[in-house]
Short mmCIF file of C-alpha atoms and ligand atoms in Angstrom, two decimals:
data_model
loop_
_atom_site.label_atom_id
_atom_site.label_comp_id
_atom_site.label_asym_id
_atom_site.label_seq_id
_atom_site.Cartn_x
_atom_site.Cartn_y
_atom_site.Cartn_z
CA MET A 1144 -14.94 -15.47 -16.16
CA ALA A 1145 -14.34 -15.18 -19.91
CA ARG A 1146 -10.94 -15.90 -21.42
CA LEU A 1147 -8.63 -12.94 -20.82
CA SER A 1148 -5.77 -11.60 -22.94
CA LYS A 1149 -2.45 -12.12 -21.23
CA GLY A 1150 -1.01 -9.19 -19.29
CA PRO A 1151 1.19 -8.10 -16.39
CA ILE A 1152 0.00 -7.54 -12.82
CA GLY A 1153 -0.44 -3.86 -11.98
CA ILE A 1154 0.85 -2.47 -8.69
CA PHE A 1155 -0.33 1.01 -7.74
CA ASP A 1156 0.57 3.54 -5.07
CA SER A 1157 0.35 7.31 -4.75
CA GLY A 1158 4.15 7.33 -4.90
CA TYR A 1159 7.10 5.28 -3.69
CA GLY A 1160 5.38 3.43 -0.86
CA GLY A 1161 3.96 0.59 -2.93
CA LEU A 1162 7.51 -0.44 -3.78
CA SER A 1163 7.83 -1.70 -0.17
CA VAL A 1164 4.99 -4.10 -0.97
CA PHE A 1165 6.21 -4.92 -4.48
CA LYS A 1166 9.63 -5.86 -3.05
CA GLU A 1167 7.97 -8.70 -1.10
CA ILE A 1168 5.61 -9.70 -3.93
CA GLU A 1169 8.46 -10.21 -6.39
CA LYS A 1170 10.29 -12.37 -3.84
CA VAL A 1171 7.46 -14.90 -3.76
CA LEU A 1172 6.24 -14.53 -7.38
CA PRO A 1173 9.42 -13.65 -9.29
CA ASP A 1174 8.47 -15.05 -12.70
CA LEU A 1175 5.40 -12.92 -13.28
CA ASP A 1176 5.40 -9.64 -15.24
CA TYR A 1177 4.60 -6.43 -13.36
CA ILE A 1178 3.88 -2.78 -14.08
CA TYR A 1179 4.37 -0.47 -11.11
CA LEU A 1180 2.66 2.92 -11.25
CA GLY A 1181 3.47 5.69 -8.76
CA ASP A 1182 1.31 8.79 -8.99
CA ASN A 1183 4.15 10.86 -7.51
CA ALA A 1184 3.03 14.07 -9.25
CA ARG A 1185 -0.16 14.06 -7.18
CA ALA A 1186 1.15 12.46 -3.97
CA PRO A 1187 0.47 12.55 -1.12
CA TYR A 1188 -3.10 11.31 -1.27
CA GLY A 1189 -3.45 10.98 2.52
CA SER A 1190 -4.82 14.43 3.27
CA ARG A 1191 -7.04 14.67 0.17
CA SER A 1192 -10.83 14.35 0.15
CA PHE A 1193 -12.67 11.12 -0.54
CA PRO A 1194 -13.84 12.17 -4.08
CA THR A 1195 -10.30 13.20 -5.04
CA ILE A 1196 -8.68 9.99 -3.78
CA TYR A 1197 -11.34 7.95 -5.55
CA LYS A 1198 -10.92 9.92 -8.81
CA TYR A 1199 -7.10 9.69 -8.82
CA THR A 1200 -7.12 6.01 -7.88
CA TRP A 1201 -9.66 5.03 -10.53
CA GLN A 1202 -7.75 7.01 -13.19
CA SER A 1203 -4.61 5.11 -12.21
CA VAL A 1204 -6.33 1.72 -12.23
CA LYS A 1205 -7.89 2.43 -15.65
CA PHE A 1206 -4.46 3.41 -16.93
CA LEU A 1207 -3.07 0.06 -15.75
CA PHE A 1208 -6.01 -1.79 -17.34
CA ASP A 1209 -5.15 0.00 -20.61
CA GLN A 1210 -1.60 -1.40 -20.31
CA GLY A 1211 -3.14 -4.89 -20.33
CA CYS A 1212 -3.34 -5.60 -16.58
CA ASN A 1213 -6.16 -7.94 -15.56
CA LEU A 1214 -5.31 -7.64 -11.87
CA VAL A 1215 -4.29 -4.45 -10.07
CA ILE A 1216 -3.09 -4.36 -6.47
CA LEU A 1217 -3.68 -1.09 -4.63
CA ALA A 1218 -0.43 -1.15 -2.64
CA CYS A 1219 -1.64 1.92 -0.79
CA ASN A 1220 -3.73 1.96 2.39
CA THR A 1221 -5.26 5.35 1.65
CA ALA A 1222 -6.51 4.23 -1.77
CA SER A 1223 -7.61 0.86 -0.35
CA ALA A 1224 -9.53 2.57 2.46
CA LYS A 1225 -11.09 5.33 0.38
CA ALA A 1226 -11.48 4.07 -3.19
CA LEU A 1227 -11.48 0.27 -3.35
CA ARG A 1228 -15.10 -0.32 -2.40
CA ASN A 1229 -16.44 2.04 -5.11
CA ILE A 1230 -14.06 0.64 -7.70
CA GLN A 1231 -15.07 -2.95 -6.94
CA GLN A 1232 -18.78 -2.31 -6.52
CA ILE A 1233 -19.37 0.28 -9.23
CA ASN A 1234 -16.60 0.60 -11.83
CA LEU A 1235 -15.64 -3.06 -12.19
CA LYS A 1236 -19.21 -4.33 -12.15
CA ILE A 1237 -20.32 -1.93 -14.88
CA GLU A 1238 -17.23 -1.38 -17.01
CA HIS A 1239 -14.77 -4.22 -16.42
CA PRO A 1240 -16.45 -7.33 -14.99
CA ASP A 1241 -13.47 -9.53 -15.97
CA LYS A 1242 -10.81 -7.44 -14.23
CA ARG A 1243 -9.89 -7.55 -10.55
CA VAL A 1244 -8.64 -4.88 -8.13
CA LEU A 1245 -7.40 -5.90 -4.68
CA GLY A 1246 -6.48 -3.72 -1.71
CA ILE A 1247 -4.11 -4.30 1.17
CA LEU A 1248 -6.40 -3.71 4.14
CA ARG A 1249 -8.19 -7.04 4.02
CA PRO A 1250 -5.09 -9.29 4.01
CA THR A 1251 -3.67 -7.26 6.88
CA THR A 1252 -6.79 -7.15 9.05
CA GLU A 1253 -7.35 -10.91 8.62
CA ILE A 1254 -4.09 -11.67 10.38
CA ILE A 1255 -2.98 -8.70 12.52
CA GLY A 1256 -4.86 -9.84 15.65
CA GLU A 1257 -2.60 -12.90 15.85
CA TYR A 1258 0.43 -10.70 16.60
CA SER A 1259 -0.83 -9.14 19.85
CA LYS A 1260 -0.62 -10.87 23.25
CA THR A 1261 -2.20 -7.92 25.09
CA LYS A 1262 -4.99 -7.71 22.48
CA SER A 1263 -4.15 -4.05 21.93
CA ILE A 1264 -2.97 -2.88 18.53
CA GLY A 1265 -1.80 0.55 17.41
CA ILE A 1266 -2.28 1.80 13.85
CA LEU A 1267 -0.09 4.49 12.32
CA GLY A 1268 -1.46 5.76 9.00
CA THR A 1269 -2.34 8.77 6.88
CA SER A 1270 -5.19 11.09 7.85
CA GLY A 1271 -7.31 9.49 5.12
CA THR A 1272 -6.76 5.95 6.37
CA VAL A 1273 -7.33 6.87 10.01
CA SER A 1274 -10.43 9.01 9.40
CA SER A 1275 -11.98 6.23 7.29
CA ASN A 1276 -11.96 4.05 10.44
CA SER A 1277 -11.41 1.10 8.11
CA TYR A 1278 -8.83 -0.62 10.31
CA PRO A 1279 -10.89 -0.68 13.54
CA ILE A 1280 -13.99 -1.74 11.58
CA GLU A 1281 -12.28 -4.52 9.62
CA ILE A 1282 -10.16 -5.81 12.52
CA SER A 1283 -13.28 -6.10 14.69
CA LYS A 1284 -14.79 -8.50 12.11
CA PHE A 1285 -11.90 -10.95 12.44
CA PHE A 1286 -10.79 -10.21 16.03
CA PRO A 1287 -13.71 -8.73 18.03
CA GLU A 1288 -11.70 -8.96 21.27
CA ILE A 1289 -8.88 -6.70 20.00
CA LYS A 1290 -8.72 -3.03 20.99
CA VAL A 1291 -7.48 -0.78 18.19
CA PHE A 1292 -5.84 2.61 18.75
CA GLN A 1293 -5.08 4.90 15.81
CA GLN A 1294 -2.83 7.87 15.13
CA ALA A 1295 -2.73 9.92 11.91
CA CYS A 1296 0.75 11.06 10.84
CA PRO A 1297 0.03 13.75 8.22
CA MET A 1298 3.62 14.95 7.83
CA TRP A 1299 5.30 11.61 7.26
CA VAL A 1300 4.43 10.93 3.59
CA PRO A 1301 5.28 14.50 2.49
CA LEU A 1302 8.64 14.15 4.27
CA ILE A 1303 9.31 10.79 2.62
CA GLU A 1304 8.10 11.82 -0.87
CA ASN A 1305 10.35 14.89 -0.64
CA TRP A 1306 13.24 12.83 0.64
CA ALA A 1307 13.42 14.91 3.81
CA TYR A 1308 12.92 12.23 6.47
CA ASN A 1309 16.48 12.03 7.74
CA ASN A 1310 16.88 15.22 9.73
CA GLU A 1311 15.91 16.81 13.05
CA GLY A 1312 12.68 18.28 11.71
CA ALA A 1313 11.49 14.86 10.60
CA GLU A 1314 12.56 13.29 13.91
CA PHE A 1315 10.32 15.81 15.68
CA PHE A 1316 7.22 14.76 13.73
CA ILE A 1317 8.00 11.06 13.99
CA LYS A 1318 8.41 11.26 17.78
CA LYS A 1319 5.32 13.46 18.16
CA ASN A 1320 3.02 10.98 16.40
CA VAL A 1321 4.54 7.82 17.89
CA ASP A 1322 4.22 9.35 21.38
CA SER A 1323 0.59 10.31 20.70
CA LEU A 1324 -0.18 6.71 19.83
CA SER A 1325 1.72 5.27 22.81
CA ASP A 1326 -0.07 7.73 25.13
CA GLN A 1327 -3.44 6.27 24.14
CA SER A 1328 -2.75 2.97 25.92
CA ALA A 1329 0.12 1.38 27.81
CA GLU A 1330 -1.24 -2.01 26.68
CA ILE A 1331 -0.29 -1.62 23.00
CA ASP A 1332 2.26 -4.35 22.19
CA THR A 1333 1.91 -4.34 18.39
CA ILE A 1334 2.02 -1.39 16.01
CA LEU A 1335 1.04 -1.71 12.36
CA LEU A 1336 2.65 0.63 9.87
CA ALA A 1337 -0.60 1.08 7.92
CA CYS A 1338 0.97 3.16 5.20
CA THR A 1339 3.28 1.59 2.64
CA HIS A 1340 5.63 4.57 2.79
CA TYR A 1341 6.45 4.05 6.47
CA PRO A 1342 8.81 1.05 6.25
CA ILE A 1343 11.48 3.50 5.05
CA ILE A 1344 11.38 5.18 8.51
CA GLU A 1345 10.82 1.96 10.46
CA ASP A 1346 14.07 2.36 12.44
CA GLN A 1347 13.23 5.95 13.38
CA ILE A 1348 9.79 4.82 14.54
CA LYS A 1349 11.32 1.99 16.61
CA ASP A 1350 13.76 4.46 18.22
CA ASN A 1351 10.73 6.02 19.90
CA LEU A 1352 9.27 2.76 21.22
CA PRO A 1353 10.25 0.30 23.95
CA ASP A 1354 11.90 -2.89 22.63
CA GLU A 1355 8.95 -5.05 23.66
CA VAL A 1356 6.58 -3.28 21.25
CA GLN A 1357 6.71 -5.01 17.87
CA VAL A 1358 6.37 -3.04 14.65
CA ILE A 1359 4.64 -4.81 11.75
CA THR A 1360 4.96 -3.89 8.07
CA GLN A 1361 2.58 -5.13 5.39
CA GLY A 1362 4.74 -6.24 2.46
CA ASP A 1363 5.14 -9.91 3.33
CA ILE A 1364 1.54 -10.20 4.61
CA VAL A 1365 0.21 -8.87 1.28
CA ALA A 1366 2.62 -11.04 -0.74
CA LYS A 1367 1.54 -14.26 1.01
CA SER A 1368 -2.10 -13.35 0.60
CA LEU A 1369 -1.57 -12.73 -3.14
CA VAL A 1370 0.01 -16.18 -3.58
CA ASP A 1371 -3.07 -17.68 -1.92
CA TYR A 1372 -5.47 -15.56 -4.03
CA ILE A 1373 -3.77 -16.58 -7.27
CA SER A 1374 -3.89 -20.26 -6.30
CA ARG A 1375 -7.68 -19.92 -5.90
CA HIS A 1376 -8.30 -18.02 -9.19
CA GLU A 1377 -7.16 -20.27 -11.98
CA VAL A 1378 -8.58 -18.37 -14.97
CA LEU A 1379 -7.07 -15.11 -13.79
CA ALA A 1380 -3.75 -16.81 -13.00
CA LYS A 1381 -3.59 -18.20 -16.56
CA SER A 1382 -3.87 -14.64 -17.89
CA PHE A 1383 -0.63 -13.49 -16.26
CA LEU A 1384 2.42 -12.98 -18.45
CA ARG A 1385 5.35 -14.93 -17.03
CA THR A 1386 8.52 -13.54 -18.59
CA GLY A 1387 9.80 -11.82 -15.42
CA LYS A 1388 9.52 -8.36 -17.00
CA ARG A 1389 9.21 -5.24 -14.79
CA ILE A 1390 8.07 -1.80 -15.93
CA PHE A 1391 8.19 1.18 -13.56
CA LEU A 1392 6.05 4.20 -14.35
CA THR A 1393 5.74 7.50 -12.52
CA THR A 1394 3.62 10.57 -13.11
CA GLY A 1395 6.42 12.56 -11.47
CA ASP A 1396 10.08 13.14 -12.16
CA VAL A 1397 11.94 10.15 -13.63
CA GLU A 1398 15.35 11.02 -12.15
CA ASP A 1399 13.87 11.37 -8.67
CA PHE A 1400 11.95 8.15 -9.03
CA ASN A 1401 14.99 6.19 -10.21
CA ASN A 1402 17.18 7.53 -7.39
CA HIS A 1403 14.69 7.17 -4.55
CA SER A 1404 13.20 3.85 -5.58
CA GLU A 1405 16.47 2.13 -4.84
CA HIS A 1406 15.92 2.77 -1.12
CA PHE A 1407 12.53 1.05 -1.18
CA LEU A 1408 13.41 -1.76 -3.55
CA GLY A 1409 17.06 -2.37 -2.80
CA ARG A 1410 18.17 -2.11 -6.43
CA LYS A 1411 18.46 0.45 -9.20
CA ILE A 1412 15.60 0.77 -11.63
CA THR A 1413 14.84 2.79 -14.76
CA SER A 1414 11.40 4.36 -14.87
CA GLU A 1415 9.33 6.13 -17.52
CA GLN A 1416 7.19 9.21 -17.08
CA VAL A 1417 3.48 8.95 -17.91
CA ASP A 1418 0.44 11.25 -17.81
CA ILE A 1419 -2.71 9.56 -16.62
CA ASP A 1420 -5.35 12.29 -16.42
N1 DGL B 1437 1.49 4.66 0.65
C1 DGL B 1437 0.23 5.32 0.89
C2 DGL B 1437 -0.53 4.55 1.98
O1 DGL B 1437 -0.25 3.36 2.18
C3 DGL B 1437 0.51 6.76 1.12
C4 DGL B 1437 -0.61 7.64 0.97
C5 DGL B 1437 -0.34 9.07 0.62
O2 DGL B 1437 -0.06 9.35 -0.54
O3 DGL B 1437 -0.51 9.91 1.51
O4 DGL B 1437 -1.44 5.06 2.61
#
């Protein structure tokens, strides 16, 4: 890899969800510089077609490359499931061979099998993530003995993005989808929240499950895996700015983003609005 100009790490999600991953990344790698981009104006991605998710994700990644990022993390399962392969195998190879884009499916599927005693795992995700079948396919490579059950939850991200997840209507959809997953097998002892928006409703999800079923979120799994990745990629690691600076960008409304982000990140932030298409 040629010498790279120094830059921040880019973190991308369709909206707020990636902040649940970023929160854990900054705990383990606090000194690095980061730019977070939420494509809130076009969220949710989960029910969009493959070409649209790929187009929006690549536009967002290119935007982060233009801000100087040499590494971009897709902190979004939908984008990781639908767009990452094309970005890595086509766009990076041809246009940006020195840059790297990582998803969050791989670090999760490498480890998730270790959590289940009954060897039965439930996946809750967007329609895009579930229909891609990426989780069952990838988990079977690392844990062929594990049975994977999936349930799409198409209403959850719209409810979260619109800040409407704390009412009776939302409770109805949360219960409906959690029950549909539980009904698929009484053996499920581990449920992965395979959408980075879902940690914000983790308690509501747990309210619909027996205590012995554990609910796993991805933030700390992805953060640990990033530490390991950086330790194995010296040239890339040397290209990271290390002043502890954070920039938050949204394609949506700045006020909304500032107010809502606090719930994902646990602190107030100031964001800037950007157009990326
Ligand atoms: N946070 C994204 C994910 O992990 C949400 C996708 C969406 O915009 O629907 O899948």
